CSV table of C-alpha atoms in Angstrom, one decimal:
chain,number,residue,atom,x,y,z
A,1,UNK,CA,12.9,83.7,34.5
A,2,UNK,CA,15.7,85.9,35.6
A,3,UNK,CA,17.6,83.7,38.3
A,4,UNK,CA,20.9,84.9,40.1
A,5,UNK,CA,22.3,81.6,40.1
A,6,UNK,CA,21.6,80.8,36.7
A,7,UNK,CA,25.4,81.1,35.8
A,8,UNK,CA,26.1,78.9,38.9
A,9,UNK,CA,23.6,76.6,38.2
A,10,UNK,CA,24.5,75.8,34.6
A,11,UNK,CA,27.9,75.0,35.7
A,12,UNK,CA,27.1,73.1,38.6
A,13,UNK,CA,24.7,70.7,36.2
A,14,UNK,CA,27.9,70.2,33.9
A,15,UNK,CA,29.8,68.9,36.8
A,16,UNK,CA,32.0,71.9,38.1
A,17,UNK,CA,32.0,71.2,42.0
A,18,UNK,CA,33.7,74.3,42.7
A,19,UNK,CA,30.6,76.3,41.4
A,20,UNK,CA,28.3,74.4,43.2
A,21,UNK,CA,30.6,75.0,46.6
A,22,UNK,CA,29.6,78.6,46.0
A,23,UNK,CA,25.8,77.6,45.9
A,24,UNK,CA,26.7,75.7,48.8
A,25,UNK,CA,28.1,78.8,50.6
A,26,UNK,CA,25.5,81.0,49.4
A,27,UNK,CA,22.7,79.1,50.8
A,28,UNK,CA,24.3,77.5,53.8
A,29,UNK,CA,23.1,79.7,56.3
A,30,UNK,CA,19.9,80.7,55.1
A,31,UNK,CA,18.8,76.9,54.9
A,32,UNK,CA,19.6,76.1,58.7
A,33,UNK,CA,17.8,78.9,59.7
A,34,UNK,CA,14.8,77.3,57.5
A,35,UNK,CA,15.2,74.0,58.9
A,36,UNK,CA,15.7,75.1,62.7
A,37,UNK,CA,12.7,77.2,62.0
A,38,UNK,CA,11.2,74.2,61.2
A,39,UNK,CA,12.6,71.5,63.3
A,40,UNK,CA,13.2,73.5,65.9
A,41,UNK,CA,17.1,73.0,67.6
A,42,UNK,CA,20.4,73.4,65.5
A,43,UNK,CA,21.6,69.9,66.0
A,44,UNK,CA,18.6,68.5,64.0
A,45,UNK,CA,18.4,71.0,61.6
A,46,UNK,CA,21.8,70.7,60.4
A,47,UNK,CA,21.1,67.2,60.1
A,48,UNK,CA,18.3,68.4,57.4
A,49,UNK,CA,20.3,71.3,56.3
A,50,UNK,CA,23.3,68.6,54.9
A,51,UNK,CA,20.5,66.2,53.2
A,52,UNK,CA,19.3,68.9,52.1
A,53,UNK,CA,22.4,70.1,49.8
A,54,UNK,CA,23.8,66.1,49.6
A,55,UNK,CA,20.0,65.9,48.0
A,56,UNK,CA,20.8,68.7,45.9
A,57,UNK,CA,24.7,68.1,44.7
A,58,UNK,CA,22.6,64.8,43.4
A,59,UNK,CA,19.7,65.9,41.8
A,60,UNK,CA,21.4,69.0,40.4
A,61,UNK,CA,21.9,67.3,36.7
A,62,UNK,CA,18.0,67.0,36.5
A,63,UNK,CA,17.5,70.1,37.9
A,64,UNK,CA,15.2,72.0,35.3
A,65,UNK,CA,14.7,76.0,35.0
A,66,UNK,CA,11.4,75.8,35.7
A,67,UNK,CA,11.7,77.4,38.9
A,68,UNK,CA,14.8,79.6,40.4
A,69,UNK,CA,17.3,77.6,42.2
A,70,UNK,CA,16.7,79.3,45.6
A,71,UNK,CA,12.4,78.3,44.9
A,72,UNK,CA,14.5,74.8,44.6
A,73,UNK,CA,16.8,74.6,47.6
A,74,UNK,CA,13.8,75.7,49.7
A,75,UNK,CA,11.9,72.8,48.2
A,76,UNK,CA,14.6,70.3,49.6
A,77,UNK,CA,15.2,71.6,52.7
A,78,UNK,CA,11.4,72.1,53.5
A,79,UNK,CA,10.5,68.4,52.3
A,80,UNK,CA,13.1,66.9,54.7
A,81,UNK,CA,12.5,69.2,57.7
A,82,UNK,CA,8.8,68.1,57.3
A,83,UNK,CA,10.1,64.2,56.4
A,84,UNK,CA,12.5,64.6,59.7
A,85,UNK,CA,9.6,66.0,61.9
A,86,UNK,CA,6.9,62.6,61.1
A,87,UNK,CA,9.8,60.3,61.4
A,88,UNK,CA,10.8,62.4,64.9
A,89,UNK,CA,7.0,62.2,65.3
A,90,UNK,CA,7.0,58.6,65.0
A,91,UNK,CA,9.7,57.3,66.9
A,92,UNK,CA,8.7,59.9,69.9
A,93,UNK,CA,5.4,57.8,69.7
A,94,UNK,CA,7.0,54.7,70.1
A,95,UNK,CA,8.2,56.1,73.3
A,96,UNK,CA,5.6,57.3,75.0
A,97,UNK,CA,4.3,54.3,74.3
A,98,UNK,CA,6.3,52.6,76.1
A,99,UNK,CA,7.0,54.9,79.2
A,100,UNK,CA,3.5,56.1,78.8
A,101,UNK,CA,4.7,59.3,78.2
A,102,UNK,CA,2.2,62.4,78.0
A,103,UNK,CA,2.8,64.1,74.3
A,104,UNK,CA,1.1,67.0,75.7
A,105,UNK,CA,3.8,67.6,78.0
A,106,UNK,CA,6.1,67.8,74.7
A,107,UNK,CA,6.8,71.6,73.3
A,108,UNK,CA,7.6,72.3,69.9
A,109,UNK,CA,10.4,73.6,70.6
A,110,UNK,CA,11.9,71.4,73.7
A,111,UNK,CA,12.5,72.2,77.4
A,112,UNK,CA,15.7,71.0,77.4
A,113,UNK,CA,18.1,73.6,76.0
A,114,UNK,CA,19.8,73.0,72.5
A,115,UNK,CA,23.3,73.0,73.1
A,116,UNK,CA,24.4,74.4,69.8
A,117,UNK,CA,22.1,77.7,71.0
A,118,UNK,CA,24.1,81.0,72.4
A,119,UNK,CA,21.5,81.7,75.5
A,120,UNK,CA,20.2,85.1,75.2
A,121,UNK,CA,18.3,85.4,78.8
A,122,UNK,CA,15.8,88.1,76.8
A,123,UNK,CA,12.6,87.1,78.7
A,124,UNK,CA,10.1,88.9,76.8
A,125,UNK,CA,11.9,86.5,73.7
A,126,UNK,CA,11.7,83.8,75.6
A,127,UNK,CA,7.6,84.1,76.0
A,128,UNK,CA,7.1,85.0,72.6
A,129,UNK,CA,9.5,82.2,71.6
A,130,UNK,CA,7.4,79.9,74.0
A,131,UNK,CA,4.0,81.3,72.2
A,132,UNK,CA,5.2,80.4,68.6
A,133,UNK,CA,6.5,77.0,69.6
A,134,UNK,CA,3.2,75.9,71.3
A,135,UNK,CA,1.5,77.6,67.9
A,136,UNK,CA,3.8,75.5,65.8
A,137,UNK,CA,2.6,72.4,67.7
A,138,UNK,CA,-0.7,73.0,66.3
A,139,UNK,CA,-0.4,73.3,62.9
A,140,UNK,CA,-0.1,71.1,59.8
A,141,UNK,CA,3.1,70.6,58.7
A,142,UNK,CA,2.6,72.4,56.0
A,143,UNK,CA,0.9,74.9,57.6
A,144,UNK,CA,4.1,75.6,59.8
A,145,UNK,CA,6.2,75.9,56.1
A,146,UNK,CA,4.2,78.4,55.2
A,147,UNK,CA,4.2,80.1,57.6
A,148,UNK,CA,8.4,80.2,58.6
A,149,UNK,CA,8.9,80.9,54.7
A,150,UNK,CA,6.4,83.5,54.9
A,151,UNK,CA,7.0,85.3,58.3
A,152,UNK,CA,10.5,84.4,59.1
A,153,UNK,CA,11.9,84.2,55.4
A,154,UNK,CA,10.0,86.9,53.9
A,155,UNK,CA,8.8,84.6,50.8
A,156,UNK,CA,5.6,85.7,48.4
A,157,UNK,CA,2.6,83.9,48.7
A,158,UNK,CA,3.6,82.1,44.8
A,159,UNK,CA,7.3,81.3,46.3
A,160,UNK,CA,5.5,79.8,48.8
A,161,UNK,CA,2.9,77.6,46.4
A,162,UNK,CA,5.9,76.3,44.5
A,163,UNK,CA,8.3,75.6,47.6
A,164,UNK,CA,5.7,73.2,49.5
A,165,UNK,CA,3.8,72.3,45.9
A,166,UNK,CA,0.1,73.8,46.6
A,167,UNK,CA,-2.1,76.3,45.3
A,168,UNK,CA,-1.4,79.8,46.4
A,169,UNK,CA,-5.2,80.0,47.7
A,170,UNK,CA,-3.6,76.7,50.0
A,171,UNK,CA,-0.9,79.1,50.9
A,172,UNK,CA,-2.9,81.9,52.1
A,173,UNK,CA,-5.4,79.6,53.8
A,174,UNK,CA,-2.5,78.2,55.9
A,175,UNK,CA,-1.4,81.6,56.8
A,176,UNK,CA,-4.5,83.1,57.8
A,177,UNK,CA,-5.2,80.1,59.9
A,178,UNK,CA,-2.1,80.2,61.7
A,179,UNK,CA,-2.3,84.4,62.2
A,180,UNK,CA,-5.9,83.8,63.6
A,181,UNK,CA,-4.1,80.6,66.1
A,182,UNK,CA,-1.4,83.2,67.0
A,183,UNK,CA,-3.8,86.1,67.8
A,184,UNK,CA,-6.3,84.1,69.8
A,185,UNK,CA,-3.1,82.7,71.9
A,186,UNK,CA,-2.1,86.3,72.3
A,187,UNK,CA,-5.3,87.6,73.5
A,188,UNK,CA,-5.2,84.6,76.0
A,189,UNK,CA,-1.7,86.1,77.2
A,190,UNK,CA,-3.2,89.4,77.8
B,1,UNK,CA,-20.3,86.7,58.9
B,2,UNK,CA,-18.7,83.6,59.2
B,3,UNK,CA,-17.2,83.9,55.7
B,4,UNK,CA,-15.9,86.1,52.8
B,5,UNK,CA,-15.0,85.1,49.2
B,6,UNK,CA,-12.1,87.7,49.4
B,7,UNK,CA,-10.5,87.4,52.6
B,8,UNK,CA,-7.6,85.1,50.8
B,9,UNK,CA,-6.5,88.6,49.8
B,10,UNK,CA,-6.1,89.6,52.9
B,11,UNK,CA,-2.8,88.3,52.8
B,12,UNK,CA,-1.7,89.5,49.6
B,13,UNK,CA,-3.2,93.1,50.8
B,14,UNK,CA,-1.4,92.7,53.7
B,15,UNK,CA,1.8,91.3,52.2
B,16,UNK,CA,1.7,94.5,49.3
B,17,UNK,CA,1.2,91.7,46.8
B,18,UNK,CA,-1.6,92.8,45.0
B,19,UNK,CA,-1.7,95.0,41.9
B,20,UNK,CA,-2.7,98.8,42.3
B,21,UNK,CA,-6.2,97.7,40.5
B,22,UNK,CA,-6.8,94.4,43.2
B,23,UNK,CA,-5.4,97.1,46.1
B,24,UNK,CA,-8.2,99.5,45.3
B,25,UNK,CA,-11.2,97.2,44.9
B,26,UNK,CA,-10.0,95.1,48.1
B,27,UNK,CA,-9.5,98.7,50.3
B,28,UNK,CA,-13.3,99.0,49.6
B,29,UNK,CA,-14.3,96.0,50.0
B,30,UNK,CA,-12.1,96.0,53.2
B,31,UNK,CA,-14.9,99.0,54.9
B,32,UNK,CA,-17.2,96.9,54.8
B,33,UNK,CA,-16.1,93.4,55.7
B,34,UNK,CA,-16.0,92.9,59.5
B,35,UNK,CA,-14.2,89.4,58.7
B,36,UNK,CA,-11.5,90.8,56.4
B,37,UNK,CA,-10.8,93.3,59.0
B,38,UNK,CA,-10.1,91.0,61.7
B,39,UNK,CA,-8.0,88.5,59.7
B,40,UNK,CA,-6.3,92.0,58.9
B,41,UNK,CA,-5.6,92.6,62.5
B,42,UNK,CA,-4.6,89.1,63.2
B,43,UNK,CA,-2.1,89.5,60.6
B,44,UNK,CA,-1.2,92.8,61.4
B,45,UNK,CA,-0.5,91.3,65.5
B,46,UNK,CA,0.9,88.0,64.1
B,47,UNK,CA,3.9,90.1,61.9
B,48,UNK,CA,4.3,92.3,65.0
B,49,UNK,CA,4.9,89.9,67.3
B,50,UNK,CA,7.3,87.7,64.9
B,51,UNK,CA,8.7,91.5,64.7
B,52,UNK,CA,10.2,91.2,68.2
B,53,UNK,CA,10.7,87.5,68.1
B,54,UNK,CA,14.3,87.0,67.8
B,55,UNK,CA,15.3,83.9,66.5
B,56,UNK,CA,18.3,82.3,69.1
B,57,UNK,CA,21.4,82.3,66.8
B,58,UNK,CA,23.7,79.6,67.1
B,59,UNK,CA,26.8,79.0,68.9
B,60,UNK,CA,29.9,80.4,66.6
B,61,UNK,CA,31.5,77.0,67.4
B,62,UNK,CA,28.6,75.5,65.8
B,63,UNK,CA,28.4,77.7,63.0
B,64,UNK,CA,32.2,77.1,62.1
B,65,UNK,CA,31.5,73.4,62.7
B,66,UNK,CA,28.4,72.9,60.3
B,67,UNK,CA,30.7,75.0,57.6
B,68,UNK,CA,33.3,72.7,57.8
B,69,UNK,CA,31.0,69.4,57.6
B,70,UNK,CA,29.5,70.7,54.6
B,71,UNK,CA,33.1,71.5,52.8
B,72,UNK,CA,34.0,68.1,53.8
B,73,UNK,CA,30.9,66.6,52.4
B,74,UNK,CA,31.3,68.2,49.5
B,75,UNK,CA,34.9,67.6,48.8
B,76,UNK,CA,34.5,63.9,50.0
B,77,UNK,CA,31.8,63.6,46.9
B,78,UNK,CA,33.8,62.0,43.7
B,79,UNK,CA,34.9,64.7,41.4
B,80,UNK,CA,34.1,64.2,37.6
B,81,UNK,CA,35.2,66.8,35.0
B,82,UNK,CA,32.8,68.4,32.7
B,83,UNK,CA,33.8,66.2,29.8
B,84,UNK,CA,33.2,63.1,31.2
B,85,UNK,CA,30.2,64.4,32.9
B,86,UNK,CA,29.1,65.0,29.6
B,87,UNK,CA,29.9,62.0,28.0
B,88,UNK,CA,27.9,59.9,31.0
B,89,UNK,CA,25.1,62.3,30.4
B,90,UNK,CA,25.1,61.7,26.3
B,91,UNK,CA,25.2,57.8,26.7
B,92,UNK,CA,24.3,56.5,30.0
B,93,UNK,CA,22.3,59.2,32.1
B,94,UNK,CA,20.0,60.3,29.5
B,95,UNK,CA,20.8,58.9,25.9
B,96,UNK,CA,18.9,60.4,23.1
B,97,UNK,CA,16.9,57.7,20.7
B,98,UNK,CA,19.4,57.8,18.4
B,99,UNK,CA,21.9,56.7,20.9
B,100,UNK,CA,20.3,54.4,22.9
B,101,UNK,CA,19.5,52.1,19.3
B,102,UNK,CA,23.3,53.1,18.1
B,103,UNK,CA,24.0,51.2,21.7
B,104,UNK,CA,21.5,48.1,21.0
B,105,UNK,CA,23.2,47.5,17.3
B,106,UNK,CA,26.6,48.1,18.9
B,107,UNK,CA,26.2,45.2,21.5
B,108,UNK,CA,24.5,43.1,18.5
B,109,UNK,CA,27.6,43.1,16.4
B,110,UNK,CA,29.7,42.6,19.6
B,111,UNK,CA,27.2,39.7,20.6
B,112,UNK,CA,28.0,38.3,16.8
B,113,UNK,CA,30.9,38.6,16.6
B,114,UNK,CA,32.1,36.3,20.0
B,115,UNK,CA,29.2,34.0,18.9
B,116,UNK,CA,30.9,33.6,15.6
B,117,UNK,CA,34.4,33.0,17.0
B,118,UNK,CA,34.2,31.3,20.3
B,119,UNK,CA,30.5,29.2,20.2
B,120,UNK,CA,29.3,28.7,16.6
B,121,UNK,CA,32.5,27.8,15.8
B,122,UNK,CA,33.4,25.1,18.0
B,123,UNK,CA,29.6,24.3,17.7
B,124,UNK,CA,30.1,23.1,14.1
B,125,UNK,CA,33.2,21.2,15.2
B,126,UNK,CA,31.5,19.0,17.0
B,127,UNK,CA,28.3,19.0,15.4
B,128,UNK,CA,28.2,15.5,13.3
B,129,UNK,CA,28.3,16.2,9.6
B,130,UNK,CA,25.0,14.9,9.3
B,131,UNK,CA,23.3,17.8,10.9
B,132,UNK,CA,25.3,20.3,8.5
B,133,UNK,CA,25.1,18.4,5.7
B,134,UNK,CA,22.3,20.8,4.1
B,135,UNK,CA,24.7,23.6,4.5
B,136,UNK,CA,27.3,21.6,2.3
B,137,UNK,CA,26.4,23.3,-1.4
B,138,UNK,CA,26.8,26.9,0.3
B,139,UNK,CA,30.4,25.6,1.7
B,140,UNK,CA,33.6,26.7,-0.5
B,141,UNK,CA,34.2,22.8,-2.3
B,142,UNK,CA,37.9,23.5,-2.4
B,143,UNK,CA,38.2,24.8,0.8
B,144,UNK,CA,36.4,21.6,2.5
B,145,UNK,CA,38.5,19.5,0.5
B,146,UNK,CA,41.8,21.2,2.2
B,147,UNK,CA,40.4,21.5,5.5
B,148,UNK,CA,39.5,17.6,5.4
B,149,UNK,CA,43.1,16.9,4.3
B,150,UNK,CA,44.2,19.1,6.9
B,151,UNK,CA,42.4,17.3,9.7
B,152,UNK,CA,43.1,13.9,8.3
B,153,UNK,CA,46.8,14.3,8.0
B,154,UNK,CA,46.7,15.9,12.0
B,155,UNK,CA,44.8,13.1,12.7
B,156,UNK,CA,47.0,10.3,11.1
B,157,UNK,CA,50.0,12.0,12.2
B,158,UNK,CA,49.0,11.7,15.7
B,159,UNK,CA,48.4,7.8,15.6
B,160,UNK,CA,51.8,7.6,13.6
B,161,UNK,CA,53.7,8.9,16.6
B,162,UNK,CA,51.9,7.1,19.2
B,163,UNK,CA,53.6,5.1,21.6
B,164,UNK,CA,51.4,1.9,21.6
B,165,UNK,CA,52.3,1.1,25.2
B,166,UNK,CA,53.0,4.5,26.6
B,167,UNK,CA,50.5,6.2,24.9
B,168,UNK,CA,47.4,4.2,26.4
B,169,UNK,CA,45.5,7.5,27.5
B,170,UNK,CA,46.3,9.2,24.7
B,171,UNK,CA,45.2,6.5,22.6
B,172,UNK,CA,41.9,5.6,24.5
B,173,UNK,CA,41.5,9.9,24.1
B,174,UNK,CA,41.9,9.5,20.4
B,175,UNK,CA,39.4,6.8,20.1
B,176,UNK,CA,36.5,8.3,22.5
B,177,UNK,CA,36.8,11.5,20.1
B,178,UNK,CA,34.3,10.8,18.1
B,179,UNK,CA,36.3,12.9,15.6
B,180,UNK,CA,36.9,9.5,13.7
B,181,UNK,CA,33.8,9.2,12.9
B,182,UNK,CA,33.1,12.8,11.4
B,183,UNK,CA,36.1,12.3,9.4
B,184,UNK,CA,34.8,9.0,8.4
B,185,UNK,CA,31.5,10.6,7.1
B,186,UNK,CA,33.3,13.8,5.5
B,187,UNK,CA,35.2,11.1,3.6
B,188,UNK,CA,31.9,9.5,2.4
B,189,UNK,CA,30.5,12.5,1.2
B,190,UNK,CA,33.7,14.1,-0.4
B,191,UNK,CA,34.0,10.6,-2.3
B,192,UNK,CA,30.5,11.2,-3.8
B,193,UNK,CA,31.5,14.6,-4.6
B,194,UNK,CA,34.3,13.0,-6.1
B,195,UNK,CA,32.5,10.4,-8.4
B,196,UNK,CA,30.6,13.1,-9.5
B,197,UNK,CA,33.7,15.1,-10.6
B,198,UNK,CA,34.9,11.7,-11.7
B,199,UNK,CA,38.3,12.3,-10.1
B,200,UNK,CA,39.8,9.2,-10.0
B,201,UNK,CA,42.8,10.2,-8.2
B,202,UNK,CA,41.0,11.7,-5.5
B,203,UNK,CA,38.7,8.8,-4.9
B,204,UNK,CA,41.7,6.2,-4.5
B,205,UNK,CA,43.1,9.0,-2.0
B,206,UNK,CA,40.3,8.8,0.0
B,207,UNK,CA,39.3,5.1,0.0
B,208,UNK,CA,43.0,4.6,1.5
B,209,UNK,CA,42.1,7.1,4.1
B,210,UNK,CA,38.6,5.2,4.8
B,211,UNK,CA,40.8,2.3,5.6
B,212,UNK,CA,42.8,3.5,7.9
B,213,UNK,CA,39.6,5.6,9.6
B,214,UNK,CA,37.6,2.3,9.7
B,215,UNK,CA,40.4,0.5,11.6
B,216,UNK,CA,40.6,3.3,14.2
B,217,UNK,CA,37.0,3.3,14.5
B,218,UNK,CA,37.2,-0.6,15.3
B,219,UNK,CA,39.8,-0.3,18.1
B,220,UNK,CA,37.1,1.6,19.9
B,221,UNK,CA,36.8,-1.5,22.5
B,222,UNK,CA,39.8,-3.1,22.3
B,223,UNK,CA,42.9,-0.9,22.5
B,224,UNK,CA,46.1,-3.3,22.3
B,225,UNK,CA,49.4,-1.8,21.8
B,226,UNK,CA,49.5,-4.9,19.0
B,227,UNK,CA,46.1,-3.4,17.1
B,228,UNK,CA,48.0,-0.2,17.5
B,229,UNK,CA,51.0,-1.3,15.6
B,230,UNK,CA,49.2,-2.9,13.1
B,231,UNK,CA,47.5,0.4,12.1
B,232,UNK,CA,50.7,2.4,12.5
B,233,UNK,CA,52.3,-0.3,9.9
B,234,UNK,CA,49.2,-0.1,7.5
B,235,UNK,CA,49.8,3.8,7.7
B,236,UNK,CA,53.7,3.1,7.0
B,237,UNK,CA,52.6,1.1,3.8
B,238,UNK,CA,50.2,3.4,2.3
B,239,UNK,CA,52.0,6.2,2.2
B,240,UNK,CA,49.3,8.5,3.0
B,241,UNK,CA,50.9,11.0,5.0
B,242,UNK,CA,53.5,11.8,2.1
B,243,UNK,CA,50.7,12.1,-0.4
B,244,UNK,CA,48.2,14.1,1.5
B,245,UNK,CA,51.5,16.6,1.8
B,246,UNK,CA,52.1,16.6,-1.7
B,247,UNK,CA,48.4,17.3,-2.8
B,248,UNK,CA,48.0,19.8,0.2
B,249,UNK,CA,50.6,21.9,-2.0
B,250,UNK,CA,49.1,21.2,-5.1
B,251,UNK,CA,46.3,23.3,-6.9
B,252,UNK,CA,43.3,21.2,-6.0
């Protein structure tokens, strides 16, 4: 397998932090994009985005080249956005329970603005950012993986298999289902 | 149609993932599949519309924030060279076979060895000579004999300085030792040993020291500085102490 961070990698697994800094620096932004894309605000997703390479800097001694590093990282950071989301999913539930909150009245992607987010008052965005969110509501969580990593991360339909550890027929199940969801909502638009 | 065995390569058709071979069979089978076709055109709408969708960026603030964090994380993490890295990975982390039973014999002999010198050891002290008398033949003869005339001489030496009146812990110390009593049996079996050797100057040694033994052993319940005296006096006499010195530097 012919992985760019092989060198990095290797040095990382004997213990050089510096190289692993660089990993760190490599990957830093292109994993809290993956995790808000998943999570959906910047102040939770750099939560995941930290566990994510804490996790890694851990496990990087039993890391094995089975897989590139960046099929690896992606792994991580996808397992805790999706481990964040039930535990987020849970404790919301313990709420409405209590205040006898409607979940339908929750959005993906919440009402409240982030504020870690630059506002960019694009309304057009804004619908389509609305569409996507109430999409994401609807599907699995892995479902929603494969669909960011494919869509917004521009990851093949194996990258994908081995990222969120299915069968690549999975993977393109998922994705059809969530193009047909999208399409149907967009029709409904119109 | 409400399904199609190929529409899962819709998305490697649609994606450019498929090889020119799979392209060419799946662009035909693509005229005539009305299902295939409209998961095409969801896909198609699905990667237009993500097209436009901007993803909101973060605040720079943020961005510099989240950087620093993760520097900080990192640095705060407890730096190991590679060498000892290396060496935790060879014998703690993930230690070969080889290693790991290297390890188990290692702690053995370690194990042994403070058994031998800090238990076993004083376990035979005050194990009576009874229990290791079945060990006696492998024992060094000579080197039982000195040891015996080593303890004996500490021991009468010790009740020839006593203080009988001043000394009444120290005596009463001396006496609940049963220490008496091991030598006592140690000089019953080195006096058979003896008669077998037929060493007569040995076994008038050690019927003098029997005397003196068997008189401690008596004071065990009544300790009076006069009982005291009386032994120190008999030791005085016999001149035990002087011989025992004289034979210690003897060949035996």
């Amino acid at each position: 397998m012919n992985d760019p961070d092989l060198k990095l990698v290797k040095k990382a697994k004997q213990g050089d932090q510096h190289a692993f800094g660089k990993l760190v620096k490599k990957y830093q932004n292109k994993i809290l994009y993956l995790a808000y894309d998943l999570v959906g605000n910047y102040t939770d997703a750099q939560d995941v985005a930290q566990n994510t390479f804490l996790h890694a800097f851990k496990n990087i001694p039993y890391f094995r080249d089975e897989s590139s590093f960046s099929t690896w990282i992606y792994r991580i950071a996808t397992n805790a956005a999706i481990d964040f989301q039930r535990s987020k999913k849970r404790r919301r539930q313990i709420f409405i329970n209590q205040s006898k909150y409607d979940e339908q009245d929750q959005p993906y992607l919440e009402n409240v603005e982030d504020p870690a987010v630059s506002i960019i008052k694009d309304l057009e965005n804004s619908d389509l950012k609305e569409l996507i969110s109430e999409l994401m509501e609807q599907l699995s969580p892995q479902q929603r993986a494969a669909f960011v990593l494919k869509f917004f991360h521009d990851k093949t339909t194996e990258e994908i298999a081995k990222i969120i550890e299915c069968n690549p027929v999975t993977v393109r199940g998922h994705l059809l289902r969530a193009t047909i969801k999208l399409r149907k909502k967009l029709k409904d638009e119109r | 149609m409400s399904s199609c065995n190929q529409k899962h390569f819709t998305v490697d058709y649609f994606f450019d993932e498929l090889t020119d071979d799979q392209k060419l069979k799946y662009e035909n089978h693509l005229k005539r599949c009305e299902l295939c076709q409209q998961h095409l055109d969801a896909l198609k709408g699905t990667a237009t519309a993500v097209k436009r969708f901007q993803r909101q960026q973060p605040d720079k603030k943020f961005l510099k924030n989240y950087h620093r964090q993760l520097q900080e994380q990192f640095s705060s993490e407890k730096k190991r060279t590679p060498i000892i890295d290396k060496v935790i990975d060879i014998f703690i982390r993930r230690p070969s076979i080889a290693i790991r039973i290297a390890e188990a014999v290692a702690l053995l002999i370690v194990g042994v060895f403070i058994g031998r010198n800090f238990v076993w050891q004083s376990e035979f002290l005050r194990t009576p000579l009874s229990q290791y008398q079945n060990n006696y033949q492998i024992l060094n003869e000579d080197l039982l004999l000195k040891n015996y005339l080593r303890e004996t001489e500490m021991v009468l030496l010790d009740v020839s300085n006593l203080d009988p009146v001043e000394d009444q812990k120290i005596i009463f110390n001396l006496i609940q030792s049963t220490k008496y009593r091991y030598l006592l049996q140690k000089t019953a079996l080195l006096k058979n040993q003896a008669y077998e050797l037929e060493d007569q100057q040995l076994i008038e040694l050690l019927n003098r020291v029997e005397l003196i033994l068997l008189e401690l052993c008596n004071l065990e319940e009544q300790v009076s500085p006069a009982a005291i005296d009386e032994i120190k006096q008999q030791l005085k006499r016999s001149y035990l102490l002087m011989e025992i010195k004289s034979i210690k530097h003897q060949e035996i």
